[in-house]
PDB file of C-alpha atoms and ligand atoms in Angstrom:
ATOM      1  CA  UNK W   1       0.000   0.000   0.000  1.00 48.00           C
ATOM      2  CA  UNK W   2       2.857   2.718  -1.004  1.00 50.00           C
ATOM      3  CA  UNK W   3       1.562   6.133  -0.325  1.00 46.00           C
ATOM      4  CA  UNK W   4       2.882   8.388  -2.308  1.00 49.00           C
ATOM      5  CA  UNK W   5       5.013   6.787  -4.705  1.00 49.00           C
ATOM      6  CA  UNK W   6       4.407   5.049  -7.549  1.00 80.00           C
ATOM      7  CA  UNK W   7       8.020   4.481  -8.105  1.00 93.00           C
ATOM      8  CA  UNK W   8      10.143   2.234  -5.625  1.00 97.00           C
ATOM      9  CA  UNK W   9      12.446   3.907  -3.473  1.00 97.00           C
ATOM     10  CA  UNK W  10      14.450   1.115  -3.524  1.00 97.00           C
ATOM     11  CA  UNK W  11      14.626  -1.690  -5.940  1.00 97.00           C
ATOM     12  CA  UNK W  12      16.709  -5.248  -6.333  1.00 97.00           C
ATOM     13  CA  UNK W  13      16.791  -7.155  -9.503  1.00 97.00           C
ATOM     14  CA  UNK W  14      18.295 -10.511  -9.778  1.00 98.00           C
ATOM     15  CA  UNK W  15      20.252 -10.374  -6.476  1.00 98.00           C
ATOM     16  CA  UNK W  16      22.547 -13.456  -5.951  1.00 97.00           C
ATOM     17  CA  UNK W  17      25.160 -14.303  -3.152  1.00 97.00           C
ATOM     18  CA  UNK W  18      27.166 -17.183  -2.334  1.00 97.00           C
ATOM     19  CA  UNK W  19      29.346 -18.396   0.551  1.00 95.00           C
ATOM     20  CA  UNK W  20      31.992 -21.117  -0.814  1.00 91.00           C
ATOM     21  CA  UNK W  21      29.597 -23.941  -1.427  1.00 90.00           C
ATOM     22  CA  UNK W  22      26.676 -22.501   0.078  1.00 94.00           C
ATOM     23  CA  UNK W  23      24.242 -20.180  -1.982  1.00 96.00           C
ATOM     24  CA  UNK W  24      22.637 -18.121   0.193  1.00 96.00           C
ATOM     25  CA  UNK W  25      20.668 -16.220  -2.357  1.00 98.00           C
ATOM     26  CA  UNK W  26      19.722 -17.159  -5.493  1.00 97.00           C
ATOM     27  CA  UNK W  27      17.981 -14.294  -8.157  1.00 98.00           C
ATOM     28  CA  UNK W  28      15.823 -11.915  -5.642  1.00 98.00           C
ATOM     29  CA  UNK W  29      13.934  -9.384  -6.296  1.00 98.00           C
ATOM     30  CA  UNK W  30      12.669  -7.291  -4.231  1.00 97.00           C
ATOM     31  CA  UNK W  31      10.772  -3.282  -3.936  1.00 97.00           C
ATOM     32  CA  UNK W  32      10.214  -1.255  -1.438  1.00 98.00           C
ATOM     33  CA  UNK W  33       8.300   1.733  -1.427  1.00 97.00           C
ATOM     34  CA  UNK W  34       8.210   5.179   0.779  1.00 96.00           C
ATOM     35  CA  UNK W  35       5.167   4.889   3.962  1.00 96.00           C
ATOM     36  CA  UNK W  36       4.950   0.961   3.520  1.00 97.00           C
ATOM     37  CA  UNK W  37       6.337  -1.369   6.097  1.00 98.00           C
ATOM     38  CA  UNK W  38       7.180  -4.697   4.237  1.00 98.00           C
ATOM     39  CA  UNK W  39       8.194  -8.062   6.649  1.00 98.00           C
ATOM     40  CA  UNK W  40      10.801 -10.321   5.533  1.00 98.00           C
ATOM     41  CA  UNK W  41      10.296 -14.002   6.184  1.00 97.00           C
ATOM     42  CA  UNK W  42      11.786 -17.264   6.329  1.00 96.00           C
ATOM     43  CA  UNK W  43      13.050 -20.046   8.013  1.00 94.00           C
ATOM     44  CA  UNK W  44      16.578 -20.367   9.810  1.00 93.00           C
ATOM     45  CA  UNK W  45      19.416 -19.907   6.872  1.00 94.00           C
ATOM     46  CA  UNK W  46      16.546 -18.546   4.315  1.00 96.00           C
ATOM     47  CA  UNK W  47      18.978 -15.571   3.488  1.00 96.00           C
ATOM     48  CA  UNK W  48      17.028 -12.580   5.453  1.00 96.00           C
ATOM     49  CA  UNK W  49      19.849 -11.427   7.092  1.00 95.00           C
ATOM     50  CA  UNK W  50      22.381 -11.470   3.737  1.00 96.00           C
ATOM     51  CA  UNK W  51      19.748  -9.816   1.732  1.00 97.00           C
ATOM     52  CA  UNK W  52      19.661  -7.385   4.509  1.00 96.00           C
ATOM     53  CA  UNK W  53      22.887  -7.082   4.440  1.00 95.00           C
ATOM     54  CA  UNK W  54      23.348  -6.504   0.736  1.00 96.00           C
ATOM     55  CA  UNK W  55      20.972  -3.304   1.089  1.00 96.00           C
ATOM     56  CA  UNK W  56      23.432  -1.962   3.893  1.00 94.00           C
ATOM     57  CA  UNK W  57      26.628  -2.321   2.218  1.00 94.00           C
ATOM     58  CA  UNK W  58      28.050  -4.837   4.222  1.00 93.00           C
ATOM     59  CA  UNK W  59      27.921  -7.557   1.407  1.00 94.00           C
ATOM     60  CA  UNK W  60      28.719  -7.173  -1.955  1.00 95.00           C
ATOM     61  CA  UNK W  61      26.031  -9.913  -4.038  1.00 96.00           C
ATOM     62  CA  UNK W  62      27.572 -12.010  -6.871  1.00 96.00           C
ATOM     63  CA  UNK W  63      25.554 -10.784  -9.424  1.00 96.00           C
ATOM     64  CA  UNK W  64      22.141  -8.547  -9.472  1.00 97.00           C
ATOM     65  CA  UNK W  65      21.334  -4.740  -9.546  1.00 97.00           C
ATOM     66  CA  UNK W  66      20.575  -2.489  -6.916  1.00 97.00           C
ATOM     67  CA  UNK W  67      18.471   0.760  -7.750  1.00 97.00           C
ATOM     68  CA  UNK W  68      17.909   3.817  -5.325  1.00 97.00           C
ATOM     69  CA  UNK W  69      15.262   6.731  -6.049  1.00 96.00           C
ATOM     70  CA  UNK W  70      15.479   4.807  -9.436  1.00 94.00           C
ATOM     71  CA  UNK W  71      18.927   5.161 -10.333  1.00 95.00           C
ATOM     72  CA  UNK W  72      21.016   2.472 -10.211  1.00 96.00           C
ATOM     73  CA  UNK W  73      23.992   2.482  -7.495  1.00 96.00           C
ATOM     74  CA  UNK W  74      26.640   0.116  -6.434  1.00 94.00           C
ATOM     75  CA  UNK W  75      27.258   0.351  -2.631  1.00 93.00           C
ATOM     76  CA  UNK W  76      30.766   0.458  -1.885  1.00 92.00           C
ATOM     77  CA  UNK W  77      30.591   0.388   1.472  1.00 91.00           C
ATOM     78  CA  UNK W  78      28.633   0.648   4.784  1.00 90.00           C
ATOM     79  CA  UNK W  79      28.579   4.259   4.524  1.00 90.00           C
ATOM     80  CA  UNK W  80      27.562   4.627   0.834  1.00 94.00           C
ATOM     81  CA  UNK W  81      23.849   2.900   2.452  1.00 94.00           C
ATOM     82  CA  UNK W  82      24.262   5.389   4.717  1.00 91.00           C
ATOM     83  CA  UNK W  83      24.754   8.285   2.833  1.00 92.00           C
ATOM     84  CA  UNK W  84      22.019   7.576   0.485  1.00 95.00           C
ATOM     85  CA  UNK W  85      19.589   7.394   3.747  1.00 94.00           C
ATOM     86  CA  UNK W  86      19.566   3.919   4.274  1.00 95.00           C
ATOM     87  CA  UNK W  87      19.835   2.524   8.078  1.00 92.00           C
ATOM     88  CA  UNK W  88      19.786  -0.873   9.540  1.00 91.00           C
ATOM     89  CA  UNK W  89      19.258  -1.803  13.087  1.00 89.00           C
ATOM     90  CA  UNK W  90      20.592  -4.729  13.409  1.00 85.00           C
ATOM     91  CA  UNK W  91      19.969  -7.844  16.027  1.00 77.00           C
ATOM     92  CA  UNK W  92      22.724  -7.394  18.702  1.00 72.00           C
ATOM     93  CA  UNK W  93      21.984  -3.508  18.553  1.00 72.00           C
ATOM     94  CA  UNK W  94      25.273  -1.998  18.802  1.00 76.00           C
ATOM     95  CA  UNK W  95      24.503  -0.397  22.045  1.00 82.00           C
ATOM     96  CA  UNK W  96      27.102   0.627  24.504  1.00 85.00           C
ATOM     97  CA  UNK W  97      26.039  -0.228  27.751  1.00 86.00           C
ATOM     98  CA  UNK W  98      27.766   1.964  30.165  1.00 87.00           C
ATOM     99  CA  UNK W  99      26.351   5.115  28.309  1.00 88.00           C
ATOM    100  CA  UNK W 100      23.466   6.718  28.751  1.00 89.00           C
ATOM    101  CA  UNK W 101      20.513   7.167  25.560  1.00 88.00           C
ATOM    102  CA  UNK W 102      21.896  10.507  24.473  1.00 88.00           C
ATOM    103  CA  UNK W 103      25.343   9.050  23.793  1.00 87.00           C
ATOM    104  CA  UNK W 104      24.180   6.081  22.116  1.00 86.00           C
ATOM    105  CA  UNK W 105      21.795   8.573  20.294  1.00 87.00           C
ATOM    106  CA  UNK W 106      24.686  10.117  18.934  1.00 82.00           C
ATOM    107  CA  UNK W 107      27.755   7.380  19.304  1.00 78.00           C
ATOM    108  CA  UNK W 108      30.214   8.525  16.755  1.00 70.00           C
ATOM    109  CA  UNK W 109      27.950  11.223  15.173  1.00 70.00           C
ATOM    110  CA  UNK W 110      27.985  13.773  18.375  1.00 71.00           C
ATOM    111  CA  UNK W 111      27.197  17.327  17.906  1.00 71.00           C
ATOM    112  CA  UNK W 112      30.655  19.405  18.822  1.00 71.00           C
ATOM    113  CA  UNK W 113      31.586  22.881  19.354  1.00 73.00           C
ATOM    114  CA  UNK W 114      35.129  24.739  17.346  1.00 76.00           C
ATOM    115  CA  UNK W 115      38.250  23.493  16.279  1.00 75.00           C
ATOM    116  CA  UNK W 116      39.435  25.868  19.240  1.00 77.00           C
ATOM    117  CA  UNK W 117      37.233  24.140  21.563  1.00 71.00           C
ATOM    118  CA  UNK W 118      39.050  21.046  21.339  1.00 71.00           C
ATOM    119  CA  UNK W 119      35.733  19.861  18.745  1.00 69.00           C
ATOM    120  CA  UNK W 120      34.117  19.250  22.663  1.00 73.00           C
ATOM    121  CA  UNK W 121      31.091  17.485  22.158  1.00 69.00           C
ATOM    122  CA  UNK W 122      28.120  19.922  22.606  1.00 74.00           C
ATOM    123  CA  UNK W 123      25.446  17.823  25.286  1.00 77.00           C
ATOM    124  CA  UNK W 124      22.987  20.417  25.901  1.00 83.00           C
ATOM    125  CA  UNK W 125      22.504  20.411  21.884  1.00 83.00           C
ATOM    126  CA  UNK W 126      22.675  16.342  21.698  1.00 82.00           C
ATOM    127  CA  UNK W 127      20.289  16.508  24.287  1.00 85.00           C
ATOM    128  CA  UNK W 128      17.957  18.364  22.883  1.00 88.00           C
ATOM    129  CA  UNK W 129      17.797  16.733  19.368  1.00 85.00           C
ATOM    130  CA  UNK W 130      17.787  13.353  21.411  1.00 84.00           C
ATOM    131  CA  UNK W 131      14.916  14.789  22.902  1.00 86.00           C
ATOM    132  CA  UNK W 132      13.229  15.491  19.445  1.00 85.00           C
ATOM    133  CA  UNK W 133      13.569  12.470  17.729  1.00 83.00           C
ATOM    134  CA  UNK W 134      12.431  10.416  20.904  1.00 84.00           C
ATOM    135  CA  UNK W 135       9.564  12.792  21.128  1.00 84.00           C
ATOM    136  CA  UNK W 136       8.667  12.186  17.540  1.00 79.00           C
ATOM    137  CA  UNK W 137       8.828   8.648  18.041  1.00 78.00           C
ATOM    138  CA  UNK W 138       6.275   9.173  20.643  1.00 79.00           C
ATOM    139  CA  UNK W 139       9.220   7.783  23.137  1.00 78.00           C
ATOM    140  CA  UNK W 140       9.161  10.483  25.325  1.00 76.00           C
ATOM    141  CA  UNK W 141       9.145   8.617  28.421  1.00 82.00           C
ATOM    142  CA  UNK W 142      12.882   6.888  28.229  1.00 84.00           C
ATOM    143  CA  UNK W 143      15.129   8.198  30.022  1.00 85.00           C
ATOM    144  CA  UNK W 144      18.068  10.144  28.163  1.00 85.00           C
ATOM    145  CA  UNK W 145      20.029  10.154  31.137  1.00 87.00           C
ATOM    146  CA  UNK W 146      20.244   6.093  32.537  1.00 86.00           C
ATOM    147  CA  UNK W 147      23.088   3.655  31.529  1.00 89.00           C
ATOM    148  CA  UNK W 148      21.453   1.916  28.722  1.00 87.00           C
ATOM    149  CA  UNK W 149      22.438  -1.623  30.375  1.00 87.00           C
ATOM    150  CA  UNK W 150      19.896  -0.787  33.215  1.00 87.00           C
ATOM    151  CA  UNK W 151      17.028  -0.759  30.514  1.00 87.00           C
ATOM    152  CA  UNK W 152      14.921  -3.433  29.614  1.00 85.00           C
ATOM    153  CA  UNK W 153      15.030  -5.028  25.985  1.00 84.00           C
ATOM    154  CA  UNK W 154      12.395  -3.099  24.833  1.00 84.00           C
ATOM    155  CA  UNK W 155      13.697   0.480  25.515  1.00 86.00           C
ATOM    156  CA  UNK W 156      17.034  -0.620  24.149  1.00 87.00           C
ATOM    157  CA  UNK W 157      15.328  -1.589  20.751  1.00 86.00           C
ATOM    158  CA  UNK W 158      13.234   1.850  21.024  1.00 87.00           C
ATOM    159  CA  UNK W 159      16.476   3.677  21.677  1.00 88.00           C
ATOM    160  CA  UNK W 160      18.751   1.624  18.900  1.00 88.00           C
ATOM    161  CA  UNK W 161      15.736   2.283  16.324  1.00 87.00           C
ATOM    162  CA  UNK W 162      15.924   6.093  17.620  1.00 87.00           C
ATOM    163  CA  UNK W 163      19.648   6.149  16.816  1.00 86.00           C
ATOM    164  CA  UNK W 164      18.729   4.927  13.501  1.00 86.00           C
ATOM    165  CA  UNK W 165      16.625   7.837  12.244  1.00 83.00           C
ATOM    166  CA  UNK W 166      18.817  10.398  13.880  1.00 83.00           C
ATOM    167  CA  UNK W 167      20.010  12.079  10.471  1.00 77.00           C
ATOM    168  CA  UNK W 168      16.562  11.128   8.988  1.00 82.00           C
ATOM    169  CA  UNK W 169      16.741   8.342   6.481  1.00 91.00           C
ATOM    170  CA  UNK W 170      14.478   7.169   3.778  1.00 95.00           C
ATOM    171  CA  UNK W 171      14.932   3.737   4.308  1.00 96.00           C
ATOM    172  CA  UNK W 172      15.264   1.575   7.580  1.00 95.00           C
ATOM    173  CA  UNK W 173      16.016  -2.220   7.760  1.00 96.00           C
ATOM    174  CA  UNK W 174      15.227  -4.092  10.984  1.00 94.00           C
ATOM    175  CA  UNK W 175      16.613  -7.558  12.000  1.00 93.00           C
ATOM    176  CA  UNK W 176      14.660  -9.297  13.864  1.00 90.00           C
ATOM    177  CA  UNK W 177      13.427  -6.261  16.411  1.00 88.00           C
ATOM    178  CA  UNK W 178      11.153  -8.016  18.283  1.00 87.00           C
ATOM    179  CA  UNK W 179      13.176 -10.981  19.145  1.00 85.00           C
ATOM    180  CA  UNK W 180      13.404 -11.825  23.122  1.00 78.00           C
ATOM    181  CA  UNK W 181      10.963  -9.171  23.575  1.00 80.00           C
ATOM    182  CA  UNK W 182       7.806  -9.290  25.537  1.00 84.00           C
ATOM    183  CA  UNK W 183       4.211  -9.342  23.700  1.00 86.00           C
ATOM    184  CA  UNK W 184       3.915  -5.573  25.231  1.00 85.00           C
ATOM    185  CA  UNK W 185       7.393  -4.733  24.466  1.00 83.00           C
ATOM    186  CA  UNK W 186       6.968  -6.275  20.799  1.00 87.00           C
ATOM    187  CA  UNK W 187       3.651  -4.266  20.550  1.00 88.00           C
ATOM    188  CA  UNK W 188       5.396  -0.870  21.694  1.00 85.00           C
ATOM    189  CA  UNK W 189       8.378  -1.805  18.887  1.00 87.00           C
ATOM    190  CA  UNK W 190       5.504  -2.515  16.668  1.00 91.00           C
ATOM    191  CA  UNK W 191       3.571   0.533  17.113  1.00 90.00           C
ATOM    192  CA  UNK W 192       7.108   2.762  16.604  1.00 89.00           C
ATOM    193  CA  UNK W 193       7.409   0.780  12.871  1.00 92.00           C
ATOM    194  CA  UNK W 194       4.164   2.176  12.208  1.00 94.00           C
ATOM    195  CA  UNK W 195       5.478   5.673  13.397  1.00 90.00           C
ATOM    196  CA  UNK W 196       8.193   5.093  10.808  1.00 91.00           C
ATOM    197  CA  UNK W 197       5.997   4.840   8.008  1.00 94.00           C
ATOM    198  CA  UNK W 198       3.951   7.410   9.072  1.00 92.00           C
ATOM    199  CA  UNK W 199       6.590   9.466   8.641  1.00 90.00           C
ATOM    200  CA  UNK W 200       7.284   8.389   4.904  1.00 93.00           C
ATOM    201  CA  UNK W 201       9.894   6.153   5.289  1.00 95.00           C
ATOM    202  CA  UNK W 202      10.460   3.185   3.373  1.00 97.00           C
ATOM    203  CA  UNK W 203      10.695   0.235   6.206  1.00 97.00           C
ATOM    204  CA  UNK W 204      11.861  -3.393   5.994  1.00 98.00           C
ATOM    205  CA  UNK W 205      11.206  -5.665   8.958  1.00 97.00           C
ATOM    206  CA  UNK W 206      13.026  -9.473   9.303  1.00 96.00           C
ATOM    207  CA  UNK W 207      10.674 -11.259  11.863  1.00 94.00           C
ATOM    208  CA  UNK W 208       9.954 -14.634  12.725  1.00 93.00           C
ATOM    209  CA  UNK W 209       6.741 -13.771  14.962  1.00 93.00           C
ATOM    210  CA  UNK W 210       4.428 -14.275  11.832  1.00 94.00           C
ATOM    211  CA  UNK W 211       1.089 -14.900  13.942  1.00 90.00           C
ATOM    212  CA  UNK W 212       1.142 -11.824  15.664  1.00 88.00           C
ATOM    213  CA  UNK W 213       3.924  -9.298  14.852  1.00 92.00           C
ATOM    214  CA  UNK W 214       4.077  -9.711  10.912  1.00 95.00           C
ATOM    215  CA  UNK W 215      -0.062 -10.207  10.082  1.00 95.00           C
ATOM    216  CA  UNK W 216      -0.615  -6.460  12.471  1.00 94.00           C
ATOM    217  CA  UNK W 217       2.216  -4.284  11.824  1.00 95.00           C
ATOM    218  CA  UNK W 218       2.957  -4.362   8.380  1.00 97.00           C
ATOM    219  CA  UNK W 219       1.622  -3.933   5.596  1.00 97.00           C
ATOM    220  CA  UNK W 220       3.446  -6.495   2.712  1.00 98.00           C
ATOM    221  CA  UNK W 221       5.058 -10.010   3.642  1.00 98.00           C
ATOM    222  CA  UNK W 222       7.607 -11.054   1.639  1.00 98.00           C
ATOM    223  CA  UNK W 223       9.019 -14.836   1.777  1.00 97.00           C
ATOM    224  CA  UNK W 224      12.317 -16.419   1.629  1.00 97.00           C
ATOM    225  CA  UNK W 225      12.871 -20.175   1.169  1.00 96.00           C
ATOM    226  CA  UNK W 226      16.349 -21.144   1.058  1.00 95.00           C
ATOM    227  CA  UNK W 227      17.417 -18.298  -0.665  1.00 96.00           C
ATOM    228  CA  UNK W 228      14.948 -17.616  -2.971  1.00 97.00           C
ATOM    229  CA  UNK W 229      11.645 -15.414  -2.936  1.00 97.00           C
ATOM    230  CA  UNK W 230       8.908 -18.096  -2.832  1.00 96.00           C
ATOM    231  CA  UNK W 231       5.554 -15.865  -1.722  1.00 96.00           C
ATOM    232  CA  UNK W 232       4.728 -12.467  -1.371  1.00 97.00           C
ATOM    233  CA  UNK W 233       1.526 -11.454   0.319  1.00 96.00           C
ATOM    234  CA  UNK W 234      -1.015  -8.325   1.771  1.00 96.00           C
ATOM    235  CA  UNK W 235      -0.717  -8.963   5.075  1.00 96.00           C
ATOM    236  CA  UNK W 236      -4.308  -7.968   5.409  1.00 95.00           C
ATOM    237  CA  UNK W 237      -4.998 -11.198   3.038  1.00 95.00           C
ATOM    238  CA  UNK W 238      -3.491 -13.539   3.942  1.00 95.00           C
ATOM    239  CA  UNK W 239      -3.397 -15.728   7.498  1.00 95.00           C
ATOM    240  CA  UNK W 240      -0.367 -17.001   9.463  1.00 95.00           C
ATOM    241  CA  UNK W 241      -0.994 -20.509   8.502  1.00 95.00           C
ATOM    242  CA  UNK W 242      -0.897 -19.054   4.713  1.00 95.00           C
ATOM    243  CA  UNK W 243       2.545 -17.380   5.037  1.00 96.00           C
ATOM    244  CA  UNK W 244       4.200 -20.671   7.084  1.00 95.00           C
ATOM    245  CA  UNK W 245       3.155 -22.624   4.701  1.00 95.00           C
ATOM    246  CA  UNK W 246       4.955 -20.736   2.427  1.00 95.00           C
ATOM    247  CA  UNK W 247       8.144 -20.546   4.288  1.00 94.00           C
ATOM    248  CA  UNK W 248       8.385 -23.939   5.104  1.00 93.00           C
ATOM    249  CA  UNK W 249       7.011 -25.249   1.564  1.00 88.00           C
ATOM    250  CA  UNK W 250       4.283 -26.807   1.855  1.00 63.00           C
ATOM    251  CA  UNK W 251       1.062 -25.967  -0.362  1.00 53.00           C
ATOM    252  CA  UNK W 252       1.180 -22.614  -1.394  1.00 47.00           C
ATOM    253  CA  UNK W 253      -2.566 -22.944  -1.680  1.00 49.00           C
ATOM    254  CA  UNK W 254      -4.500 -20.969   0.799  1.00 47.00           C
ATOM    255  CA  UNK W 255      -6.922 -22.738   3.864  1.00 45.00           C
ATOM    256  CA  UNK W 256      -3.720 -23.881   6.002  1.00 41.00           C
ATOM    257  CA  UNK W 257      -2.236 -26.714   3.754  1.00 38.00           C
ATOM    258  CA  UNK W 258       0.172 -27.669   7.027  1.00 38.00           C
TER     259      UNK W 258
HETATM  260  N1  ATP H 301      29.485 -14.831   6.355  1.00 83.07           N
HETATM  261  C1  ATP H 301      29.010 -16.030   5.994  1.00 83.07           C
HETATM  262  N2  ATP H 301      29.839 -17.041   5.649  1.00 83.07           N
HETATM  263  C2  ATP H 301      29.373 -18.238   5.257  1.00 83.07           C
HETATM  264  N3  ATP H 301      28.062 -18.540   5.175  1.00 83.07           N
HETATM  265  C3  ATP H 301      27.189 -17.587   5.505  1.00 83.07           C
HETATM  266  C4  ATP H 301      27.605 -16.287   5.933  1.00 83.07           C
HETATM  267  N4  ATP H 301      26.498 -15.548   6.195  1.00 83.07           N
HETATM  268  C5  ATP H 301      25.459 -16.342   5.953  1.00 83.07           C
HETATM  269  N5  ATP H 301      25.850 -17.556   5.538  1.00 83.07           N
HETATM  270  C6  ATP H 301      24.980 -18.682   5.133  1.00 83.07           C
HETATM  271  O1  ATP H 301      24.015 -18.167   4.227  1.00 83.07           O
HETATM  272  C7  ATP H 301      22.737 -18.723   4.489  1.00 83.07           C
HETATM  273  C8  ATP H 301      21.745 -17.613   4.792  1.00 83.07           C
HETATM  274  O2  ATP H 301      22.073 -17.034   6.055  1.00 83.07           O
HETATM  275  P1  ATP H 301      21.286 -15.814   6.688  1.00 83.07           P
HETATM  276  O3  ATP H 301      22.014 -15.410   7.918  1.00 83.07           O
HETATM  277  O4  ATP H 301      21.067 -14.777   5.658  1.00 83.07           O
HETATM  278  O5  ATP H 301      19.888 -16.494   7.070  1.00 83.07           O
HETATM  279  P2  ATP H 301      18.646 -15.903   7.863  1.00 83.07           P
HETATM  280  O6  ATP H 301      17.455 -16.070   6.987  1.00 83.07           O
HETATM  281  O7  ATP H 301      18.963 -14.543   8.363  1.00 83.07           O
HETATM  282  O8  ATP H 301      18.505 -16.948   9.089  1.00 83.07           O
HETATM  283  P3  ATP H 301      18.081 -16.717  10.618  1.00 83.07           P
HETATM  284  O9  ATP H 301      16.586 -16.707  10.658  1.00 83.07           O
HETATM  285  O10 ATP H 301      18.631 -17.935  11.298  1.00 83.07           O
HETATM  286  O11 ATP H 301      18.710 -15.457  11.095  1.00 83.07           O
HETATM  287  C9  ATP H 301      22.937 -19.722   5.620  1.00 83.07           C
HETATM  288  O12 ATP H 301      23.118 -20.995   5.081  1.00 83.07           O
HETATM  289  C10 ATP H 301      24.198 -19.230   6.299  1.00 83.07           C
HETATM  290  O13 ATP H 301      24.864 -20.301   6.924  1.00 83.07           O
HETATM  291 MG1   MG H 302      19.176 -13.720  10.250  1.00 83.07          MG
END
């Protein structure tokens, strides 16, 4: 259900990546588009997180072409993604425990003062865009000032997926948010994704919580099946039985062929 754009924001034709012997994916193709959240299923070893991975930067595929705002790029790095406004979150969240949510807010991006200042990093001003973006993530009530490693799994996701639309991207890929989260906690991470795309950005979400997380939050399922796209679905049309089916490859056929 793309909102405004009738063109992809980001596009993969043909994408295909090995490991020595093992091909982990094998000619995807995938769209997203601007204000649609689209999940990304599969079993174990399916290839989510390399596809991921490929959109990021951090693997170069075999073979396969990779268009942005419909031109086509090659990624040359982690920070070419980045550049062109595309952010993943990834599973083990890259926080830094010992620091509070402002400086993971801004970990390697802080705000500083002058050269003749010694560049000193500028926490009244990180605080107050922390503040922003947590506020427009409806996340007002985390604390910018506790340790993250005193927060619970939830507000570290919330604060991780804050950090990732610091510099406001147009794109944001998500592996596996809600895993080891509570049903509330997933609900809360679910309800942010929605914020996301509210916002008009393109969103990609890996999950393996297909009953509940996958059929309510978003909006297109795509499916992985060792390495290949096998299914794609509205998630409004289609029931979790459907999409398992799928992943596991059974009957395609609708009415729970499992
Ligand atoms: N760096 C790597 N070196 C070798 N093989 C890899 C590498 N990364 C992934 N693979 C292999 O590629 C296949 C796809 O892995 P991937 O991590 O993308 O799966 P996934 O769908 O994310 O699975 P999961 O649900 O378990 O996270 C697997 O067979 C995996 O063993
Ligand atoms: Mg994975």
């Amino acid at each position: 259900m793309p909102s405004d754009a009738i063109q992809p924001i980001l596009s993969l034709r043909g994408i295909h990546k090995s490991f020595g012997g093992v091909q982990a994916l094998t000619d995807v193709s995938l769209d997203l588009y601007s204000g649609e959240v689209v999940a990304l299923v599969g079993d174990n070893g399916a290839g989510k997180t390399t596809l991921i991975k490929s959109m990021a930067g951090v693997i170069r595929a075999d073979k396969g072409q990779f268009f942005f705002e419909g031109n086509e790029v090659t990624l040359s790095g982690p920070a070419a993604a980045s550049d062109l406004g595309i952010q993943t979150v990834y599973q083990d969240l890259a926080l830094c425990n010992n620091l509070d949510a402002v400086q993971n807010i801004f970990l390697g991006r802080e705000l500083t003062g002058p050269w003749w200042s010694g560049f000193r990093v500028r926490r009244a001003d990180c605080e107050r865009k922390a503040h922003e973006v947590l506020q427009r993530l409806r996340l007002s009530g985390i604390s910018l000032t506790r340790n993250v490693g005193a927060m619970s799994g939830g507000q570290r996701q919330n604060i991780a997926i804050a950090r990732s639309i610091l510099w406001q991207p147009k794109v944001v890929l998500l592996d596996e948010p809600t895993a080891a989260l509570s049903h509330t906690a997933a609900e809360a991470v679910g309800k942010l994704i929605r914020e996301l795309a509210s916002h008009g950005l393109a969103v990609l979400v890996i999950s393996h919580d297909i009953h509940q997380f996958v059929i309510d939050v978003t909006d297109r399922i795509e499916v992985l099946r060792l390495g290949r796209k096998v299914a794609s679905f509205a998630s409004k049309q289609v029931t979790g039985e459907q999409v398992v089916s799928a992943m596991v490859g059974g009957n395609e056929e609708p009415a729970g062929a499992r």
